[in-house]
Coordinates of C-alpha atoms in Angstrom, one line a residue:
X2 CA 9.5 24.7 -4.3
X3 CA 8.0 21.9 -3.0
X4 CA 3.9 22.1 -3.8
X5 CA 0.8 20.1 -1.8
X6 CA -2.9 20.1 -2.9
X7 CA -5.4 20.1 -0.7
X8 CA -8.3 18.2 -2.0
X9 CA -10.8 18.1 0.5
X10 CA -12.1 21.2 3.0
X11 CA -9.7 21.8 5.6
X12 CA -9.2 24.7 7.4
X13 CA -7.4 27.8 6.0
X14 CA -4.7 27.8 9.0
X15 CA -3.2 24.4 7.1
X16 CA -2.4 26.5 3.9
X17 CA -0.7 28.9 6.6
X18 CA 1.2 26.4 7.9
X19 CA 2.4 25.1 4.7
X20 CA 3.3 28.6 3.6
X21 CA 5.1 29.3 6.6
X22 CA 7.0 26.4 5.9
X23 CA 8.0 27.6 2.5
X24 CA 5.6 24.9 0.9
X25 CA 3.0 25.8 -1.8
X26 CA -0.1 24.5 -0.9
X27 CA -3.4 24.4 -3.6
X28 CA -6.7 24.3 -2.7
X29 CA -9.1 22.3 -4.9
X30 CA -12.2 20.3 -3.6
X31 CA -14.2 17.8 -5.4
X32 CA -12.0 16.6 -8.1
X33 CA -13.1 13.6 -9.7
X34 CA -10.3 10.4 -10.4
X35 CA -9.5 11.6 -14.1
X36 CA -9.1 15.8 -12.9
X37 CA -7.2 14.5 -9.6
X38 CA -4.6 12.5 -11.4
X39 CA -4.0 15.5 -14.3
X40 CA -3.7 17.9 -11.3
X41 CA -1.5 16.0 -9.4
X42 CA 1.4 15.5 -12.0
X43 CA 3.7 18.2 -10.4
X44 CA 2.8 18.0 -6.5
X45 CA 4.8 16.3 -3.4
X46 CA 1.9 15.6 -1.5
X47 CA -1.6 15.2 -1.2
X48 CA -3.7 16.0 2.0
X49 CA -7.7 14.3 2.1
X50 CA -10.5 13.9 4.2
X51 CA -13.0 11.2 3.7
X52 CA -14.5 12.9 0.4
X53 CA -11.7 11.7 -2.2
X54 CA -10.5 8.8 -3.1
X55 CA -6.6 8.1 -3.2
X56 CA -7.2 5.0 -5.8
X57 CA -4.8 2.7 -7.0
X58 CA -4.8 4.6 -10.6
X59 CA -4.5 7.7 -8.8
X60 CA -1.0 6.8 -6.8
X61 CA 0.1 4.7 -10.0
X62 CA -0.4 7.5 -11.9
X63 CA 1.7 10.5 -10.1
X64 CA 5.1 9.6 -10.1
X65 CA 6.0 13.0 -8.2
X66 CA 3.9 12.1 -5.5
X67 CA 5.7 11.4 -2.1
X68 CA 3.3 11.8 0.9
X69 CA -0.6 11.1 1.3
X70 CA -1.9 12.8 4.1
X71 CA -5.4 12.0 5.8
X72 CA -6.6 14.9 8.3
X73 CA -8.4 12.3 10.4
X74 CA -8.2 8.7 11.6
X75 CA -9.7 6.2 9.0
X76 CA -7.8 5.5 5.8
X77 CA -10.3 3.6 3.8
X78 CA -10.1 5.9 1.4
X79 CA -6.7 5.8 0.9
X80 CA -5.2 2.2 -1.5
X81 CA -2.6 2.0 1.4
X82 CA -1.3 -1.3 -0.6
X83 CA -0.8 0.9 -4.2
X84 CA 0.6 3.4 -1.6
X85 CA 3.4 1.0 0.1
X86 CA 4.2 -0.6 -3.1
X87 CA 4.7 2.9 -5.2
X88 CA 7.0 4.5 -2.2
X89 CA 4.3 6.8 -1.2
X90 CA 4.1 7.6 2.8
X91 CA 0.5 7.4 4.0
X92 CA 0.0 9.6 7.4
X93 CA -2.9 9.7 9.2
X94 CA -3.9 12.4 12.6
X95 CA -4.8 9.4 15.1
X96 CA -5.2 12.1 18.0
X97 CA -6.8 14.9 16.5
X98 CA -10.5 14.1 16.7
X99 CA -10.5 11.5 19.4
X100 CA -11.8 13.5 22.4
X101 CA -14.5 14.7 19.8
X102 CA -15.1 10.6 18.6
X103 CA -15.2 9.5 22.5
X104 CA -17.7 12.5 23.5
X105 CA -20.1 11.6 20.4
X106 CA -20.4 7.6 21.5
X107 CA -20.9 8.6 24.9
X108 CA -23.8 11.3 23.9
X109 CA -24.8 8.6 21.8
X110 CA -25.2 6.1 24.4
X111 CA -27.1 8.1 26.8
X112 CA -29.5 9.1 23.7
X113 CA -30.3 5.5 23.3
X114 CA -30.6 4.9 27.1
X115 CA -33.6 7.6 27.2
X116 CA -34.8 7.8 24.0
X117 CA -33.9 11.6 23.6
X118 CA -34.4 11.7 19.8
X119 CA -37.9 10.3 19.5
X120 CA -38.9 12.5 22.6
X121 CA -37.8 15.6 21.1
X122 CA -39.2 14.8 17.5
X123 CA -42.5 13.8 19.2
X124 CA -42.6 16.8 21.6
X125 CA -41.8 19.5 18.4
X126 CA -45.0 17.2 16.5
X127 CA -47.3 18.9 19.8
X128 CA -47.4 15.0 21.3
X129 CA -47.0 14.6 25.0
X130 CA -45.5 11.0 25.0
X131 CA -44.0 11.6 29.0
X132 CA -45.8 8.1 29.7
X133 CA -44.8 5.7 27.0
X134 CA -41.3 7.1 26.7
X135 CA -39.2 5.1 29.7
X136 CA -35.3 4.8 29.4
X137 CA -33.3 3.4 32.0
X138 CA -30.5 4.3 34.0
X139 CA -26.8 4.3 33.3
X140 CA -25.4 3.9 36.8
X141 CA -24.6 0.7 37.7
X142 CA -25.1 -0.9 34.2
X143 CA -22.4 -3.1 32.3
X144 CA -20.4 -1.1 28.9
X145 CA -18.8 -3.4 26.8
X146 CA -16.0 -1.5 25.2
X147 CA -14.8 -3.5 21.5
X148 CA -11.5 -2.0 20.6
X149 CA -10.0 -0.2 23.7
X150 CA -7.2 2.0 21.9
X151 CA -7.1 5.7 21.7
X152 CA -10.8 6.7 21.4
X153 CA -12.0 3.7 23.2
X154 CA -10.0 4.2 26.3
X155 CA -11.5 7.8 26.6
X156 CA -14.8 6.7 26.2
X157 CA -14.1 4.1 28.7
X158 CA -12.5 6.6 31.1
X159 CA -15.7 9.0 30.3
X160 CA -18.2 5.9 31.0
X161 CA -16.6 5.1 34.4
X162 CA -17.4 8.7 35.3
X163 CA -20.5 8.0 34.8
X164 CA -20.6 5.1 37.3
X165 CA -20.9 2.7 34.4
X166 CA -19.1 -1.0 35.2
X167 CA -16.7 -1.3 32.1
X168 CA -15.9 -4.2 30.2
X169 CA -13.1 -4.2 27.7
X170 CA -12.3 -6.6 24.8
X171 CA -8.8 -6.0 22.6
X172 CA -6.6 -8.6 21.9
X173 CA -3.8 -5.3 22.2
X174 CA -4.9 -4.7 25.5
X175 CA -2.2 -5.2 28.1
X176 CA -3.5 -6.5 31.4
X177 CA -1.7 -3.7 33.6
X178 CA -3.1 -0.9 30.7
X179 CA -6.4 -2.1 31.5
X180 CA -5.8 -1.9 35.5
X181 CA -4.5 1.6 35.4
X182 CA -7.8 2.3 33.1
X183 CA -9.9 0.6 35.6
X184 CA -11.9 -1.8 33.5
X185 CA -12.5 -5.7 33.5
X186 CA -10.6 -7.4 30.2
X187 CA -12.8 -9.8 28.9
X188 CA -13.3 -12.4 25.7
X189 CA -15.6 -11.4 23.4
X190 CA -18.2 -13.7 24.4
X191 CA -17.9 -12.7 27.7
X192 CA -18.5 -9.1 26.7
X193 CA -21.8 -9.7 24.2
X194 CA -23.2 -12.1 27.4
X195 CA -22.5 -9.4 30.0
X196 CA -23.0 -6.1 28.7
X197 CA -25.8 -3.8 28.6
X198 CA -24.4 -1.5 26.5
X199 CA -22.0 -1.8 23.8
X200 CA -20.0 0.3 22.0
X201 CA -17.4 0.2 19.1
X202 CA -13.7 1.6 18.9
X203 CA -12.1 -0.7 16.3
X204 CA -10.7 -0.4 12.5
X205 CA -11.9 -2.5 10.0
X206 CA -9.8 -5.5 9.1
X207 CA -10.7 -8.9 7.7
X208 CA -11.5 -10.4 11.2
X209 CA -13.4 -7.1 12.7
X210 CA -15.9 -7.4 9.7
X211 CA -19.4 -7.9 10.9
X212 CA -17.5 -8.5 14.5
X213 CA -21.4 -7.8 15.4
X214 CA -23.5 -10.3 13.5
X215 CA -26.4 -12.8 13.3
X216 CA -24.4 -15.0 15.8
X217 CA -23.1 -11.8 18.1
X218 CA -26.9 -10.6 18.8
X219 CA -27.8 -14.5 20.2
X220 CA -25.3 -14.2 22.6
X221 CA -26.6 -10.8 23.8
X222 CA -28.7 -9.5 26.7
X223 CA -32.3 -8.9 25.9
X224 CA -32.6 -5.4 25.7
X225 CA -29.0 -4.5 24.9
X226 CA -28.1 -1.0 23.7
X227 CA -25.4 -0.8 20.7
X228 CA -23.2 2.5 19.6
X229 CA -21.3 2.5 16.7
X230 CA -19.0 5.5 15.8
X231 CA -16.0 3.6 14.3
X232 CA -16.3 2.2 11.0
X233 CA -19.2 1.3 9.1
X234 CA -19.2 -2.8 8.5
X235 CA -18.6 -3.6 11.8
X236 CA -22.2 -4.4 12.4
X237 CA -24.2 -6.0 10.5
X238 CA -26.8 -3.7 9.3
X239 CA -29.1 -6.6 8.0
X240 CA -29.0 -8.4 11.1
X241 CA -29.2 -5.2 13.3
X242 CA -32.3 -4.4 11.7
X243 CA -33.9 -7.9 13.0
X244 CA -33.0 -7.6 16.3
X245 CA -33.9 -4.2 16.9
X246 CA -37.6 -5.4 15.4
X247 CA -37.8 -8.3 17.6
X248 CA -36.7 -6.5 20.6
X249 CA -33.5 -8.1 21.6
X250 CA -31.7 -5.0 20.7
X251 CA -33.5 -2.1 22.7
X252 CA -32.2 0.6 21.0
X253 CA -28.9 1.4 18.7
X254 CA -27.2 4.7 17.3
X255 CA -25.0 4.5 14.1
X256 CA -22.8 7.2 13.4
X257 CA -21.2 5.2 10.6
X258 CA -22.5 3.0 7.7
X259 CA -21.5 0.5 4.7
X260 CA -22.5 2.8 2.4
X261 CA -22.1 6.5 3.0
X262 CA -24.4 8.1 2.6
X263 CA -27.1 5.1 3.2
X264 CA -29.9 6.5 1.0
X265 CA -30.9 3.1 -0.2
X266 CA -30.1 1.3 3.8
X267 CA -32.6 -0.7 5.1
X268 CA -32.1 0.5 7.9
X269 CA -33.8 3.7 7.4
X270 CA -37.2 4.6 9.5
X271 CA -36.2 1.6 11.9
X272 CA -37.8 2.0 15.3
X273 CA -35.6 2.8 18.0
X274 CA -32.9 3.5 15.8
X275 CA -30.4 6.4 16.0
X276 CA -28.8 7.8 12.7
X277 CA -26.4 10.5 12.6
X278 CA -24.3 11.6 9.4
X279 CA -20.9 10.7 10.6
X280 CA -20.5 13.2 13.1
X281 CA -18.0 11.3 15.2
X282 CA -15.1 14.0 14.0
X283 CA -17.7 17.2 14.0
X284 CA -16.5 19.9 15.9
X285 CA -14.5 23.1 15.6
X286 CA -11.8 21.9 17.9
X287 CA -11.6 18.5 16.0
X288 CA -11.3 19.9 12.5
X289 CA -8.8 22.6 13.2
X290 CA -6.4 20.1 15.5
X291 CA -6.5 17.4 12.4
X292 CA -6.1 20.2 9.8
X293 CA -3.1 21.4 11.5
X294 CA -1.7 18.2 12.4
X295 CA -1.4 17.1 9.0
X296 CA 0.4 20.1 7.7
X297 CA 2.8 20.2 10.2
X298 CA 3.3 16.5 9.6
X299 CA 4.0 16.6 6.1
X300 CA 5.7 19.9 5.8
X301 CA 8.2 18.0 8.0
X302 CA 8.3 15.2 6.1
X303 CA 8.9 17.1 2.7
X304 CA 11.8 19.5 4.5
X305 CA 13.3 17.0 6.6
X306 CA 12.5 13.7 6.4
X307 CA 10.6 13.1 9.6
X308 CA 7.6 10.5 9.3
X309 CA 4.7 10.9 12.0
X310 CA 1.8 8.5 12.4
X311 CA 2.7 7.0 9.1
X312 CA 0.3 4.1 8.7
X313 CA 2.7 1.8 6.2
X314 CA 5.6 2.4 7.5
X315 CA 8.0 3.7 10.1
X316 CA 7.6 6.7 12.1
X317 CA 10.3 9.2 13.1
X318 CA 9.8 12.5 14.9
X319 CA 12.0 15.4 13.4
X320 CA 14.4 14.7 16.4
X321 CA 14.6 10.9 15.9
X322 CA 15.5 11.5 12.3
X323 CA 18.2 13.8 13.1
X324 CA 19.9 10.7 15.1
X325 CA 19.1 8.0 13.4
X326 CA 19.9 9.7 9.5
X327 CA 23.9 8.7 9.9
X328 CA 22.8 5.2 10.5
X329 CA 20.3 5.0 7.5
X330 CA 23.7 6.2 5.5
X331 CA 25.2 3.2 6.7
X332 CA 22.6 0.8 6.2
X333 CA 22.3 2.1 2.3
X334 CA 26.3 1.7 2.3
X335 CA 25.7 -1.9 3.8
X336 CA 22.9 -3.1 1.8
X337 CA 24.4 -2.0 -1.2
X338 CA 27.7 -3.3 -0.8
X339 CA 26.3 -7.1 -0.1
X340 CA 23.6 -6.5 -2.9
X341 CA 25.7 -5.8 -5.8
X342 CA 28.7 -8.4 -4.6
X343 CA 25.7 -11.2 -4.1
X344 CA 24.8 -13.5 -7.6
X345 CA 22.5 -16.1 -6.1
X346 CA 19.1 -16.3 -5.0
X347 CA 18.8 -15.2 -1.2
X348 CA 17.5 -17.4 1.0
X349 CA 17.6 -15.2 4.3
X350 CA 18.6 -11.7 5.7
X351 CA 20.1 -11.3 9.2
X352 CA 21.1 -8.0 10.5
X353 CA 22.0 -7.8 13.7
X354 CA 22.8 -4.2 15.8
X355 CA 25.4 -4.0 18.8
X356 CA 25.9 -1.2 21.1
X357 CA 24.1 2.0 20.3
X358 CA 22.5 1.0 16.8
X359 CA 20.7 -1.5 19.3
X360 CA 19.3 1.0 21.4
X361 CA 17.4 3.6 18.5
X362 CA 14.2 2.9 16.6
X363 CA 15.9 0.1 14.1
X364 CA 12.8 -0.3 11.6
X365 CA 13.5 2.5 9.5
X366 CA 17.3 1.0 9.3
X367 CA 15.9 -2.8 9.0
X368 CA 14.3 -1.6 5.8
X369 CA 16.7 0.7 4.0
X370 CA 19.8 -2.2 4.4
X371 CA 16.7 -4.6 2.6
X372 CA 16.4 -2.3 0.1
X373 CA 19.3 -1.3 -0.4
X374 CA 20.3 -5.0 -1.0
X375 CA 17.5 -6.0 -3.1
X376 CA 17.7 -3.3 -5.3
X377 CA 20.3 -4.1 -8.0
X378 CA 18.2 -7.6 -8.7
X379 CA 14.4 -6.5 -7.8
X380 CA 12.2 -3.8 -9.7
X381 CA 9.4 -1.9 -7.6
X382 CA 11.0 -1.9 -4.7
X383 CA 11.6 0.8 -2.0
X384 CA 12.3 1.6 1.0
X385 CA 8.4 1.5 2.3
X386 CA 7.6 -1.9 0.8
X387 CA 10.9 -3.6 1.1
X388 CA 10.3 -6.1 3.6
X389 CA 7.1 -7.2 2.3
X390 CA 8.5 -7.7 -1.1
X391 CA 11.3 -9.8 0.4
X392 CA 9.0 -11.6 2.4
X393 CA 6.6 -12.5 -0.8
X394 CA 10.1 -14.0 -2.2
X395 CA 10.2 -16.1 0.8
X396 CA 13.2 -14.7 2.2
X397 CA 13.7 -14.7 5.8
X398 CA 14.2 -12.0 7.5
X399 CA 15.5 -12.0 11.5
X400 CA 16.6 -8.9 13.6
X401 CA 19.1 -9.3 16.6
X402 CA 20.0 -6.7 19.1
X403 CA 22.5 -6.8 21.8
X404 CA 24.7 -5.2 23.6
X405 CA 27.6 -7.5 23.7
X406 CA 31.6 -6.3 24.1
X407 CA 32.4 -4.7 20.6
X408 CA 35.7 -2.6 19.8
X409 CA 33.4 -0.3 18.2
X410 CA 30.5 1.8 20.5
X411 CA 28.0 1.0 17.2
X412 CA 28.1 -1.6 14.6
X413 CA 25.4 -3.2 12.3
X414 CA 26.3 -6.6 11.1
X415 CA 24.2 -8.0 7.7
X416 CA 24.5 -11.7 6.7
X417 CA 23.2 -12.8 3.3
X418 CA 22.7 -16.3 3.2
X419 CA 22.1 -17.7 -0.3
X420 CA 21.7 -21.4 -1.8
X421 CA 25.9 -21.1 -1.8
X422 CA 27.3 -19.2 0.6
X423 CA 27.1 -17.2 3.7
X424 CA 28.0 -13.3 3.2
X425 CA 28.4 -10.8 6.1
X426 CA 29.5 -7.2 5.9
X427 CA 29.9 -4.9 9.0
X428 CA 29.9 -1.2 9.5
X429 CA 30.1 1.4 12.2
X430 CA 30.3 5.4 12.2
X431 CA 33.3 7.5 13.0
X432 CA 32.6 11.4 13.6
X433 CA 29.0 10.5 12.0
X434 CA 30.5 9.2 8.6
X435 CA 30.1 5.1 7.7
X436 CA 32.9 2.8 7.7
X437 CA 32.8 -1.0 6.5
X438 CA 34.7 -2.5 9.5
X439 CA 34.5 -6.4 8.2
X440 CA 33.7 -8.4 5.4
X441 CA 33.3 -12.2 5.3
X442 CA 34.9 -12.0 8.7
X443 CA 38.0 -10.5 7.8
X444 CA 38.5 -7.1 9.7
X445 CA 39.0 -4.3 7.3
X446 CA 38.6 -0.2 7.6
X447 CA 37.6 1.4 4.6
X448 CA 35.0 4.3 3.5
X449 CA 32.8 3.8 0.6
X450 CA 33.0 6.3 -2.1
X451 CA 31.0 6.9 -5.7
X452 CA 33.0 4.5 -7.3
X453 CA 34.7 1.5 -5.7
X454 CA 36.8 -1.5 -6.4
X455 CA 36.1 -5.0 -4.3
X456 CA 38.8 -8.2 -4.8
X457 CA 39.1 -10.8 -2.7
X458 CA 42.2 -12.4 -3.2
X459 CA 44.8 -15.3 -1.9
X460 CA 47.2 -13.2 0.3
X461 CA 50.2 -13.4 -1.3
X462 CA 53.2 -11.5 -3.0
X463 CA 52.5 -10.0 -6.4
X464 CA 48.7 -9.2 -6.6
X465 CA 49.2 -5.4 -5.7
X466 CA 51.8 -4.6 -8.3
X467 CA 49.8 -6.5 -10.9
X468 CA 46.2 -5.0 -9.8
X469 CA 48.4 -1.4 -9.9
X470 CA 49.6 -2.0 -13.3
X471 CA 46.2 -2.5 -14.9
X472 CA 44.8 0.2 -13.2
X473 CA 47.4 2.6 -14.2
X474 CA 46.9 1.0 -18.0
X475 CA 43.6 2.4 -18.4
X476 CA 44.4 5.4 -16.5
X477 CA 42.2 4.8 -13.2
X478 CA 43.6 6.8 -10.6
X479 CA 43.3 5.4 -7.0
X480 CA 42.0 7.5 -4.3
X481 CA 42.3 5.3 -1.1
X482 CA 43.5 1.4 -0.9
X483 CA 42.5 -0.5 1.9
X484 CA 43.1 -4.2 2.7
X485 CA 42.6 -6.9 5.1
X486 CA 43.3 -10.3 5.6
X487 CA 42.4 -13.4 8.1
X488 CA 46.1 -14.6 8.3
X489 CA 49.4 -14.5 6.1
X490 CA 49.0 -16.3 3.0
X491 CA 45.1 -16.6 3.4
X492 CA 42.3 -15.0 2.0
X493 CA 42.5 -11.1 1.8
X494 CA 40.2 -8.6 0.5
X495 CA 40.8 -5.2 -0.7
X496 CA 38.4 -2.1 -1.0
X497 CA 39.4 0.7 -3.3
X498 CA 38.1 3.7 -4.2
X499 CA 38.7 5.4 -7.1
X500 CA 38.3 8.7 -9.1
X501 CA 36.0 7.6 -12.2
X502 CA 33.9 4.5 -12.8
X503 CA 35.6 1.3 -13.5
X504 CA 34.3 -0.4 -16.9
X505 CA 33.5 -4.1 -17.4
X506 CA 36.1 -4.8 -20.0
X507 CA 38.8 -3.3 -16.7
X508 CA 37.2 -5.6 -14.4
X509 CA 37.6 -8.6 -16.5
X510 CA 41.3 -8.1 -16.8
X511 CA 41.4 -7.4 -13.4
X512 CA 39.9 -11.1 -12.6
X513 CA 42.5 -12.6 -15.2
X514 CA 45.3 -11.9 -12.2
X515 CA 46.1 -15.1 -11.1
X516 CA 45.6 -14.2 -7.4
X517 CA 42.0 -12.9 -7.8
X518 CA 39.1 -14.7 -6.1
X519 CA 36.4 -12.1 -7.2
X520 CA 36.4 -8.8 -8.4
X521 CA 33.5 -6.4 -8.8
X522 CA 32.9 -2.6 -9.2
X523 CA 30.8 -1.2 -6.4
X524 CA 28.7 2.0 -7.2
X525 CA 27.4 4.5 -4.4
X526 CA 25.8 7.7 -4.4
X527 CA 28.1 10.4 -2.5
X528 CA 27.4 10.5 1.5

């Protein structure tokens, strides 16, 4: 039975979902790093929110751990690089709290416009500040949305309903999508120049860190209002304080901070600044949604291999996984075949997807091929980090999809280039089972088993006789024997499945057969 640790407070419904899927879910909150490592040794999955840190040490110390699920969007508390390098899938729930976070941003925008917190505070104190509290209308004002993805788009739609004019900066926002949303796509500088209000909805990366900083404020309208419900670090907090005090920024609202909680922050006590304790996702509905979603996603992954909302590898729904699974077996064989035959440093890898293979999600296929290809010669490689490892070794990777005429409905061709040669191998699916149909441009039709002998040889009489004698003398039984050649008397290849492993001494004897060019024992997991 699979086991999952729920390390942060989560809806009890999540435990029920795991149980319904035959997965044991244990709830233990508040574990520090050492306690988490000790507890996780026997677990397949880990569920966190924002409190528990899945550090590099935690990830590297828990060999059995397969998947880490974040009930929410941000994964700042998970070391993605360590997870990727160690083959752990990291999932989040990007849609469960989208509406909730967007609504919180809208609430803060309106609060900055009308000084709601200050009005409430002073009225509670017995004061009547009616004459000194003057807000502004939002109707007809320009709202600049930095990051117009899932949450940013919802904010834009809600803002349009309030009759804001919406400007959007997002490098990934397509013109057609901007038109559908009813927003004006602009540059960042143009957004700063024209906006009366600015709201941020972008991840924290090296490019977006302090995207609103000292220089940014100087480009903005005097009296601009700023809201950040995305990630701490997008706004330079010291620069924000300076501009609030100078009046360049009329009001601001932050739900996220560089350090949380911001106990020693210079922002505390700043006039015209609304602070909330990371409440973006804090509604009953949102917490229920993300708990149910992450439990379903992890259950699907552990039971079927389906990967949903992964942040460090490809994603596949359960339905997609079912259709892709036979191709994963084929790709594993193609990569393993070439990897076990390749003896020199690899310069480039090309994978061609033909026919039906070009119409499915090829990312998992590409990663599987590269992993299987490099596994015989590289340590610390897995399906998840395979492309990163290849690129770190300066191996060029290219992917080609085409619907050119072929005798096969579906076909995948792998070409590996080294300093000394190009080697190609192609495969197809027959009745859902992998078949090798080409090696080095030579047509062949062979299935691979656990134990295989690959030989390239000169196509001349006597080869099969001499080979059969060596195998018989060493009591190696042949399962299948498949041959292919370019032309009579030219180069030929043989793929032979055997009932047992072939020792190195036997391979050396085969290499001594006069017509043999290359001989290799190839092993594969049973498909």
